[in-house]
PDB file of C-alpha atoms in Angstrom:
ATOM      1  CA  GLY A  13       3.199   9.034  19.348  1.00 42.00           C
ATOM      2  CA  ASN A  14      -0.165   9.960  17.918  1.00 40.00           C
ATOM      3  CA  ILE A  15      -2.892   7.507  17.018  1.00 41.00           C
ATOM      4  CA  THR A  16      -3.930   8.307  13.476  1.00 34.00           C
ATOM      5  CA  TRP A  17      -7.478   7.770  12.284  1.00 40.00           C
ATOM      6  CA  ARG A  18      -8.453   7.224   8.688  1.00 40.00           C
ATOM      7  CA  ASP A  19      -9.614  10.836   8.294  1.00 36.00           C
ATOM      8  CA  ASN A  20      -6.144  11.961   9.500  1.00 33.00           C
ATOM      9  CA  THR A  21      -7.351  13.591  12.699  1.00 33.00           C
ATOM     10  CA  ALA A  22      -5.111  12.689  15.627  1.00 36.00           C
ATOM     11  CA  LEU A  23      -5.776  11.587  19.187  1.00 35.00           C
ATOM     12  CA  GLY A  24      -3.652  12.071  22.266  1.00 35.00           C
ATOM     13  CA  THR A  25      -1.105  14.884  22.112  1.00 33.00           C
ATOM     14  CA  GLY A  26      -1.630  18.152  20.310  1.00 32.00           C
ATOM     15  CA  ARG A  27       1.235  17.591  17.907  1.00 34.00           C
ATOM     16  CA  SER A  28       0.895  18.178  14.197  1.00 33.00           C
ATOM     17  CA  ARG A  29      -1.252  15.776  12.218  1.00 35.00           C
ATOM     18  CA  ARG A  30       0.407  13.349   9.848  1.00 36.00           C
ATOM     19  CA  ASN A  31      -0.483  13.745   6.215  1.00 39.00           C
ATOM     20  CA  HIS A  32      -1.778  10.729   4.250  1.00 39.00           C
ATOM     21  CA  ASN A  33       1.608   9.834   2.743  1.00 40.00           C
ATOM     22  CA  ASP A  34       3.277   9.874   6.154  1.00 39.00           C
ATOM     23  CA  CYS A  35       0.571   7.539   7.476  1.00 41.00           C
ATOM     24  CA  GLN A  36       1.319   5.010   4.783  1.00 43.00           C
ATOM     25  CA  GLN A  37       5.035   5.083   5.517  1.00 45.00           C
ATOM     26  CA  MET A  38       5.012   5.233   9.317  1.00 63.00           C
ATOM     27  CA  THR A  39       1.831   3.574  10.512  1.00 86.00           C
ATOM     28  CA  VAL A  40      -0.065   0.316  10.429  1.00 90.00           C
ATOM     29  CA  LEU A  41      -3.651  -0.644  11.230  1.00 93.00           C
ATOM     30  CA  ILE A  42      -3.812  -1.742  14.845  1.00 94.00           C
ATOM     31  CA  ALA A  43      -5.471  -5.110  14.137  1.00 92.00           C
ATOM     32  CA  LYS A  44      -2.695  -5.928  11.679  1.00 89.00           C
ATOM     33  CA  PHE A  45      -0.057  -4.934  14.243  1.00 89.00           C
ATOM     34  CA  ILE A  46      -1.647  -7.192  16.874  1.00 89.00           C
ATOM     35  CA  ALA A  47      -1.875 -10.079  14.376  1.00 83.00           C
ATOM     36  CA  ASP A  48       1.751  -9.594  13.341  1.00 77.00           C
ATOM     37  CA  THR A  49       2.916  -9.930  16.957  1.00 77.00           C
ATOM     38  CA  GLY A  50       1.230 -13.342  17.052  1.00 73.00           C
ATOM     39  CA  ALA A  51      -1.045 -12.319  19.954  1.00 81.00           C
ATOM     40  CA  ALA A  52      -4.229 -13.064  17.985  1.00 84.00           C
ATOM     41  CA  SER A  53      -5.581 -13.430  14.467  1.00 83.00           C
ATOM     42  CA  ARG A  54      -6.660 -10.219  12.749  1.00 86.00           C
ATOM     43  CA  ARG A  55     -10.319 -11.054  13.368  1.00 90.00           C
ATOM     44  CA  GLY A  56      -9.501 -11.987  16.964  1.00 90.00           C
ATOM     45  CA  ALA A  57      -7.720  -8.647  17.370  1.00 92.00           C
ATOM     46  CA  GLU A  58     -10.809  -6.789  16.100  1.00 94.00           C
ATOM     47  CA  ASP A  59     -12.978  -8.670  18.594  1.00 94.00           C
ATOM     48  CA  MET A  60     -10.582  -7.711  21.428  1.00 94.00           C
ATOM     49  CA  ILE A  61     -10.739  -4.053  20.337  1.00 95.00           C
ATOM     50  CA  LEU A  62     -14.557  -4.043  20.235  1.00 95.00           C
ATOM     51  CA  ALA A  63     -14.585  -5.655  23.704  1.00 95.00           C
ATOM     52  CA  GLY A  64     -12.520  -2.706  25.020  1.00 95.00           C
ATOM     53  CA  ARG A  65      -9.487  -4.837  25.884  1.00 96.00           C
ATOM     54  CA  VAL A  66      -6.988  -2.883  23.734  1.00 96.00           C
ATOM     55  CA  ALA A  67      -5.374   0.443  24.636  1.00 95.00           C
ATOM     56  CA  VAL A  68      -2.885   2.662  22.806  1.00 95.00           C
ATOM     57  CA  ASN A  69      -0.620   4.800  24.991  1.00 94.00           C
ATOM     58  CA  GLY A  70      -2.953   4.125  27.918  1.00 94.00           C
ATOM     59  CA  THR A  71      -6.137   5.152  26.066  1.00 94.00           C
ATOM     60  CA  ALA A  72      -8.687   2.394  25.397  1.00 95.00           C
ATOM     61  CA  ILE A  73      -9.917   2.209  21.804  1.00 95.00           C
ATOM     62  CA  ASP A  74     -13.269   0.916  20.567  1.00 94.00           C
ATOM     63  CA  THR A  75     -12.762   0.733  16.800  1.00 94.00           C
ATOM     64  CA  PRO A  76     -10.232  -1.203  14.670  1.00 92.00           C
ATOM     65  CA  VAL A  77      -9.931   1.760  12.271  1.00 93.00           C
ATOM     66  CA  VAL A  78      -6.896   3.114  14.122  1.00 94.00           C
ATOM     67  CA  PHE A  79      -3.369   3.502  12.775  1.00 94.00           C
ATOM     68  CA  ILE A  80      -0.392   3.230  15.108  1.00 93.00           C
ATOM     69  CA  ASP A  81       3.334   3.709  14.759  1.00 88.00           C
ATOM     70  CA  PRO A  82       4.945   0.538  16.172  1.00 83.00           C
ATOM     71  CA  LYS A  83       8.181   2.442  16.871  1.00 80.00           C
ATOM     72  CA  GLN A  84       6.495   5.134  18.985  1.00 86.00           C
ATOM     73  CA  ASP A  85       3.166   3.843  20.278  1.00 89.00           C
ATOM     74  CA  THR A  86       2.592   1.395  23.133  1.00 91.00           C
ATOM     75  CA  VAL A  87      -0.207  -1.106  22.534  1.00 93.00           C
ATOM     76  CA  THR A  88      -1.591  -3.146  25.434  1.00 93.00           C
ATOM     77  CA  ILE A  89      -4.099  -6.009  25.655  1.00 94.00           C
ATOM     78  CA  ASP A  90      -5.665  -6.314  29.115  1.00 94.00           C
ATOM     79  CA  GLY A  91      -2.896  -3.998  30.336  1.00 92.00           C
ATOM     80  CA  ARG A  92      -0.048  -6.163  28.995  1.00 88.00           C
ATOM     81  CA  PRO A  93       2.234  -4.420  26.457  1.00 87.00           C
ATOM     82  CA  LEU A  94       2.756  -6.006  23.031  1.00 84.00           C
ATOM     83  CA  MET A  95       6.226  -5.993  21.527  1.00 74.00           C
ATOM     84  CA  ALA A  96       6.767  -5.626  17.792  1.00 70.00           C
ATOM     85  CA  ARG A  97       8.351  -8.871  16.697  1.00 63.00           C
ATOM     86  CA  THR A  98      11.869  -8.669  15.353  1.00 63.00           C
ATOM     87  CA  GLN A  99      12.107 -12.061  13.645  1.00 76.00           C
ATOM     88  CA  SER A 100       9.518 -14.323  12.115  1.00 86.00           C
ATOM     89  CA  ARG A 101       9.130 -17.869  13.378  1.00 91.00           C
ATOM     90  CA  VAL A 102       8.184 -20.647  10.952  1.00 95.00           C
ATOM     91  CA  PHE A 103       7.315 -24.244  11.802  1.00 97.00           C
ATOM     92  CA  ALA A 104       7.030 -27.415   9.726  1.00 98.00           C
ATOM     93  CA  PHE A 105       4.032 -29.595  10.619  1.00 98.00           C
ATOM     94  CA  HIS A 106       3.276 -33.099   9.314  1.00 98.00           C
ATOM     95  CA  LYS A 107      -0.467 -32.806   8.739  1.00 98.00           C
ATOM     96  CA  PRO A 108      -2.432 -35.998   9.381  1.00 98.00           C
ATOM     97  CA  ILE A 109      -5.142 -37.260   7.010  1.00 98.00           C
ATOM     98  CA  ASN A 110      -8.783 -36.300   7.732  1.00 98.00           C
ATOM     99  CA  THR A 111      -8.008 -32.884   9.224  1.00 98.00           C
ATOM    100  CA  MET A 112      -9.159 -29.465   8.028  1.00 98.00           C
ATOM    101  CA  THR A 113      -6.648 -26.655   7.505  1.00 97.00           C
ATOM    102  CA  THR A 114      -8.731 -24.044   9.308  1.00 96.00           C
ATOM    103  CA  THR A 115      -9.179 -22.612  12.798  1.00 93.00           C
ATOM    104  CA  HIS A 116     -12.789 -23.814  13.012  1.00 92.00           C
ATOM    105  CA  ASP A 117     -14.849 -26.158  10.850  1.00 95.00           C
ATOM    106  CA  PRO A 118     -18.609 -25.455  10.819  1.00 95.00           C
ATOM    107  CA  ALA A 119     -19.230 -29.152  10.046  1.00 96.00           C
ATOM    108  CA  GLY A 120     -17.382 -30.101  13.236  1.00 96.00           C
ATOM    109  CA  ARG A 121     -14.585 -32.001  11.527  1.00 97.00           C
ATOM    110  CA  LYS A 122     -11.177 -32.241  13.190  1.00 97.00           C
ATOM    111  CA  THR A 123      -8.834 -29.309  12.401  1.00 98.00           C
ATOM    112  CA  ILE A 124      -5.042 -29.116  12.382  1.00 98.00           C
ATOM    113  CA  TYR A 125      -5.245 -27.138  15.644  1.00 97.00           C
ATOM    114  CA  ASP A 126      -6.900 -30.133  17.344  1.00 97.00           C
ATOM    115  CA  CYS A 127      -3.618 -31.963  16.643  1.00 97.00           C
ATOM    116  CA  LEU A 128      -1.415 -29.169  18.037  1.00 96.00           C
ATOM    117  CA  ALA A 129      -0.579 -28.105  21.597  1.00 94.00           C
ATOM    118  CA  PRO A 130      -2.237 -24.813  22.693  1.00 92.00           C
ATOM    119  CA  GLU A 131       1.067 -22.918  22.414  1.00 92.00           C
ATOM    120  CA  TYR A 132       0.816 -23.286  18.604  1.00 95.00           C
ATOM    121  CA  HIS A 133      -2.817 -22.198  18.235  1.00 94.00           C
ATOM    122  CA  ALA A 134      -1.999 -18.571  17.360  1.00 92.00           C
ATOM    123  CA  LEU A 135       0.122 -19.662  14.363  1.00 95.00           C
ATOM    124  CA  LYS A 136      -1.177 -18.996  10.866  1.00 95.00           C
ATOM    125  CA  TYR A 137      -1.074 -21.699   8.196  1.00 96.00           C
ATOM    126  CA  VAL A 138       0.797 -21.026   4.954  1.00 96.00           C
ATOM    127  CA  GLY A 139      -1.703 -22.098   2.300  1.00 91.00           C
ATOM    128  CA  ARG A 140      -3.903 -25.128   2.875  1.00 94.00           C
ATOM    129  CA  LEU A 141      -3.830 -28.877   2.456  1.00 97.00           C
ATOM    130  CA  ASP A 142      -7.269 -30.392   1.894  1.00 96.00           C
ATOM    131  CA  TYR A 143      -9.024 -32.767   4.294  1.00 97.00           C
ATOM    132  CA  LYS A 144      -7.647 -35.971   2.738  1.00 97.00           C
ATOM    133  CA  THR A 145      -4.140 -34.661   1.932  1.00 98.00           C
ATOM    134  CA  THR A 146      -1.259 -35.352   4.307  1.00 98.00           C
ATOM    135  CA  GLY A 147       2.280 -34.049   4.570  1.00 98.00           C
ATOM    136  CA  LEU A 148       4.180 -30.813   4.977  1.00 98.00           C
ATOM    137  CA  LEU A 149       2.257 -27.735   6.120  1.00 98.00           C
ATOM    138  CA  LEU A 150       4.100 -24.578   7.184  1.00 98.00           C
ATOM    139  CA  LEU A 151       2.840 -22.511  10.127  1.00 98.00           C
ATOM    140  CA  THR A 152       4.094 -19.057  11.107  1.00 95.00           C
ATOM    141  CA  ASP A 153       3.516 -16.246  13.600  1.00 91.00           C
ATOM    142  CA  ASP A 154       3.934 -13.714  10.760  1.00 89.00           C
ATOM    143  CA  GLY A 155       0.717 -13.084   8.823  1.00 88.00           C
ATOM    144  CA  GLU A 156       2.424 -11.006   6.155  1.00 85.00           C
ATOM    145  CA  LEU A 157       5.020 -13.717   5.534  1.00 89.00           C
ATOM    146  CA  ALA A 158       2.243 -16.325   5.235  1.00 92.00           C
ATOM    147  CA  ARG A 159       0.555 -14.153   2.594  1.00 89.00           C
ATOM    148  CA  LYS A 160       3.765 -13.618   0.606  1.00 88.00           C
ATOM    149  CA  LEU A 161       4.686 -17.303   0.595  1.00 92.00           C
ATOM    150  CA  THR A 162       1.325 -18.239  -0.939  1.00 90.00           C
ATOM    151  CA  LEU A 163       1.179 -15.553  -3.642  1.00 88.00           C
ATOM    152  CA  PRO A 164       1.200 -17.192  -7.120  1.00 86.00           C
ATOM    153  CA  SER A 165       3.877 -14.630  -8.108  1.00 86.00           C
ATOM    154  CA  SER A 166       6.277 -16.172  -5.567  1.00 88.00           C
ATOM    155  CA  HIS A 167       6.592 -19.307  -7.790  1.00 90.00           C
ATOM    156  CA  ILE A 168       7.712 -21.404  -4.795  1.00 93.00           C
ATOM    157  CA  PRO A 169       7.865 -25.083  -5.835  1.00 95.00           C
ATOM    158  CA  ARG A 170       5.767 -27.519  -3.820  1.00 96.00           C
ATOM    159  CA  THR A 171       6.377 -31.249  -4.317  1.00 98.00           C
ATOM    160  CA  TYR A 172       3.708 -33.927  -3.878  1.00 98.00           C
ATOM    161  CA  ILE A 173       3.630 -37.711  -4.108  1.00 98.00           C
ATOM    162  CA  ALA A 174       0.310 -38.796  -5.618  1.00 98.00           C
ATOM    163  CA  THR A 175      -0.828 -42.419  -5.593  1.00 98.00           C
ATOM    164  CA  VAL A 176      -3.273 -42.747  -8.488  1.00 98.00           C
ATOM    165  CA  ASN A 177      -5.947 -45.216  -9.592  1.00 96.00           C
ATOM    166  CA  SER A 178      -4.435 -45.716 -13.030  1.00 94.00           C
ATOM    167  CA  ASN A 179      -1.422 -47.159 -14.775  1.00 91.00           C
ATOM    168  CA  ASP A 180      -2.139 -45.288 -17.999  1.00 94.00           C
ATOM    169  CA  PHE A 181       0.065 -42.183 -17.917  1.00 96.00           C
ATOM    170  CA  SER A 182      -0.345 -41.244 -21.570  1.00 96.00           C
ATOM    171  CA  HIS A 183      -2.436 -38.132 -20.824  1.00 96.00           C
ATOM    172  CA  LEU A 184       0.004 -36.485 -18.395  1.00 97.00           C
ATOM    173  CA  ASP A 185       1.673 -34.352 -21.082  1.00 97.00           C
ATOM    174  CA  ALA A 186      -1.379 -32.072 -21.010  1.00 97.00           C
ATOM    175  CA  ALA A 187      -0.591 -31.269 -17.359  1.00 97.00           C
ATOM    176  CA  ARG A 188       3.100 -30.840 -18.152  1.00 98.00           C
ATOM    177  CA  ARG A 189       2.227 -28.243 -20.808  1.00 97.00           C
ATOM    178  CA  GLY A 190      -0.365 -26.451 -18.665  1.00 96.00           C
ATOM    179  CA  ILE A 191      -4.038 -27.314 -18.767  1.00 97.00           C
ATOM    180  CA  THR A 192      -7.414 -25.590 -18.404  1.00 97.00           C
ATOM    181  CA  VAL A 193     -10.046 -27.460 -16.381  1.00 97.00           C
ATOM    182  CA  ASP A 194     -13.580 -26.074 -15.949  1.00 96.00           C
ATOM    183  CA  GLY A 195     -12.387 -22.691 -17.203  1.00 96.00           C
ATOM    184  CA  ILE A 196      -9.493 -22.476 -14.717  1.00 96.00           C
ATOM    185  CA  LYS A 197      -5.951 -22.321 -16.107  1.00 96.00           C
ATOM    186  CA  TYR A 198      -3.292 -24.361 -14.317  1.00 96.00           C
ATOM    187  CA  ARG A 199       0.417 -23.717 -14.768  1.00 96.00           C
ATOM    188  CA  PRO A 200       2.609 -26.463 -16.242  1.00 97.00           C
ATOM    189  CA  MET A 201       3.485 -29.125 -13.675  1.00 98.00           C
ATOM    190  CA  GLN A 202       6.623 -31.211 -13.513  1.00 98.00           C
ATOM    191  CA  ILE A 203       5.469 -34.857 -13.290  1.00 98.00           C
ATOM    192  CA  ASP A 204       7.669 -37.945 -12.899  1.00 98.00           C
ATOM    193  CA  VAL A 205       6.279 -41.491 -12.942  1.00 97.00           C
ATOM    194  CA  LEU A 206       7.445 -43.590  -9.957  1.00 97.00           C
ATOM    195  CA  PRO A 207       6.868 -47.287  -9.173  1.00 96.00           C
ATOM    196  CA  ASN A 208       3.572 -48.610  -7.727  1.00 96.00           C
ATOM    197  CA  ASN A 209       1.234 -46.121  -9.446  1.00 97.00           C
ATOM    198  CA  ASN A 210       2.939 -43.138  -7.784  1.00 98.00           C
ATOM    199  CA  LEU A 211       3.648 -39.784  -9.403  1.00 98.00           C
ATOM    200  CA  ARG A 212       5.983 -37.042  -8.194  1.00 98.00           C
ATOM    201  CA  VAL A 213       4.255 -33.731  -8.985  1.00 98.00           C
ATOM    202  CA  ILE A 214       5.877 -30.295  -8.615  1.00 98.00           C
ATOM    203  CA  VAL A 215       3.638 -27.211  -8.772  1.00 97.00           C
ATOM    204  CA  THR A 216       4.520 -23.524  -8.430  1.00 94.00           C
ATOM    205  CA  GLU A 217       1.100 -21.967  -7.959  1.00 91.00           C
ATOM    206  CA  GLY A 218      -0.949 -23.471  -5.127  1.00 86.00           C
ATOM    207  CA  LYS A 219      -4.486 -23.230  -6.520  1.00 91.00           C
ATOM    208  CA  LYS A 220      -7.145 -25.025  -4.486  1.00 92.00           C
ATOM    209  CA  ASN A 221      -7.010 -28.825  -4.987  1.00 95.00           C
ATOM    210  CA  GLU A 222      -4.963 -28.302  -8.160  1.00 96.00           C
ATOM    211  CA  VAL A 223      -3.062 -31.612  -8.082  1.00 98.00           C
ATOM    212  CA  ARG A 224      -6.247 -33.666  -7.636  1.00 98.00           C
ATOM    213  CA  ILE A 225      -8.174 -31.653 -10.251  1.00 98.00           C
ATOM    214  CA  VAL A 226      -5.450 -31.746 -12.910  1.00 98.00           C
ATOM    215  CA  LEU A 227      -4.602 -35.440 -12.463  1.00 98.00           C
ATOM    216  CA  ARG A 228      -8.291 -36.369 -12.625  1.00 97.00           C
ATOM    217  CA  ALA A 229      -8.536 -34.440 -15.894  1.00 97.00           C
ATOM    218  CA  CYS A 230      -5.545 -36.493 -17.129  1.00 97.00           C
ATOM    219  CA  LYS A 231      -7.377 -39.755 -16.311  1.00 97.00           C
ATOM    220  CA  CYS A 232      -5.226 -40.388 -13.227  1.00 97.00           C
ATOM    221  CA  PRO A 233      -7.593 -39.903 -10.255  1.00 97.00           C
ATOM    222  CA  VAL A 234      -5.738 -39.496  -6.967  1.00 98.00           C
ATOM    223  CA  ARG A 235      -6.162 -42.122  -4.252  1.00 98.00           C
ATOM    224  CA  HIS A 236      -3.698 -40.614  -1.782  1.00 98.00           C
ATOM    225  CA  LEU A 237      -1.814 -37.307  -1.804  1.00 98.00           C
ATOM    226  CA  ARG A 238       1.122 -36.242   0.355  1.00 98.00           C
ATOM    227  CA  ARG A 239       3.164 -33.038   0.174  1.00 98.00           C
ATOM    228  CA  ILE A 240       6.850 -33.717   0.771  1.00 98.00           C
ATOM    229  CA  SER A 241       8.391 -30.267   0.263  1.00 97.00           C
ATOM    230  CA  PHE A 242       7.639 -26.540   0.174  1.00 96.00           C
ATOM    231  CA  GLY A 243      10.534 -24.546  -1.295  1.00 94.00           C
ATOM    232  CA  PRO A 244      13.707 -25.503   0.624  1.00 94.00           C
ATOM    233  CA  VAL A 245      11.733 -27.214   3.434  1.00 96.00           C
ATOM    234  CA  HIS A 246      11.472 -31.006   3.214  1.00 97.00           C
ATOM    235  CA  LEU A 247       9.237 -33.340   5.194  1.00 97.00           C
ATOM    236  CA  GLY A 248      11.936 -36.005   5.407  1.00 95.00           C
ATOM    237  CA  ASN A 249      11.084 -38.704   7.959  1.00 96.00           C
ATOM    238  CA  MET A 250       9.196 -36.419  10.350  1.00 97.00           C
ATOM    239  CA  PRO A 251       6.405 -38.466  12.024  1.00 97.00           C
ATOM    240  CA  VAL A 252       2.752 -37.636  11.321  1.00 98.00           C
ATOM    241  CA  GLY A 253       1.447 -34.996  13.747  1.00 97.00           C
ATOM    242  CA  GLN A 254       4.905 -33.703  14.687  1.00 97.00           C
ATOM    243  CA  ILE A 255       5.843 -30.005  14.537  1.00 97.00           C
ATOM    244  CA  LYS A 256       9.332 -28.514  14.527  1.00 96.00           C
ATOM    245  CA  GLU A 257      10.690 -24.981  14.203  1.00 95.00           C
ATOM    246  CA  LEU A 258      12.744 -24.078  11.127  1.00 94.00           C
ATOM    247  CA  THR A 259      16.208 -22.616  11.524  1.00 91.00           C
ATOM    248  CA  GLN A 260      16.772 -18.988  10.594  1.00 84.00           C
ATOM    249  CA  LYS A 261      19.045 -20.214   7.789  1.00 86.00           C
ATOM    250  CA  THR A 262      16.176 -22.186   6.193  1.00 90.00           C
ATOM    251  CA  ILE A 263      13.788 -19.236   6.607  1.00 87.00           C
ATOM    252  CA  ASP A 264      16.334 -16.882   4.986  1.00 81.00           C
ATOM    253  CA  GLU A 265      16.735 -19.325   2.097  1.00 86.00           C
ATOM    254  CA  MET A 266      12.975 -19.325   1.562  1.00 86.00           C
ATOM    255  CA  LEU A 267      12.785 -15.519   1.745  1.00 81.00           C
ATOM    256  CA  LYS A 268      15.476 -15.165  -0.957  1.00 77.00           C
ATOM    257  CA  SER A 269      13.063 -16.592  -3.512  1.00 73.00           C
ATOM    258  CA  LEU A 270      10.361 -13.977  -2.772  1.00 69.00           C
TER     259      LEU A 270
END
C-alpha cells in the first residue's frame, strides 16, 4: 500500500494518490496505529519514529505525520512487524492508596506502574483515581476504547464508598439534584447513607475529584474514598495491588452501553 502524507502526496509505489475522503476512511496516523497495537504510547511511538526505529513497507520514516492503511501496509519497529490487534484486552486493577494514576510523576511519587509487573506497563488507564483514592481502575491496551469509556456522553455509572467526617447528611440533596461548585456543574449523583459514616455514591460523569469536591460542598468532607465498580465491572474481594483480565463477555457488556 501507499503511505499517505497530510498533503495527499504518496510515497512508495507510483499508484494513484488517495483523495482526502479516502484517507479518512482507509488510513490512520502511524503513531495512533502503533499505540493501538499496545507497542507503545502515542508519545512513545512518536519518539520511536523520530529516532528512526519505525519503517513502513521497509522504508524508514522520520516524521509522525504519516498515514498508513493497517490492512495493506506493514509497519515495523526495529525490524519487527506490528500486527493490528483484533480484540481489545481490558484489566481490572485494585489501585493502592498513595499512588498516582500516571506513567511518570514529576514530584517522584509512586505511580500505579510501580505496583505492576513490566508486562503491564504499556497498558493505558481508563480515567484516573487520585493519589489518596483506592479501588477499581481499568487498564487496557486499546487507547481508543479508553477514550470512549471516559467520555461524559458514555454515562457509565461508577460507584464509590466514601467515608466522611460528618454525621450530618442534611445537605446531600443538593448533590442528588446536581450542584455547581466553583463554577463547575456536576451531574446529579445517587447517594445512599450507610452505617459508620459511609456513603455509597454513584456518578455518571467522571470529572476530576468530583466525589470529594461535591461532598465537601455538602458539608461531608471525605476521609477515605474507594471505587467499587465501573459499569458492569465490580471490585469484589480482589486484594489491593492485584490485576486480572476481564472476560470478553464482560467487555462486550461494557461496550453495549457506549
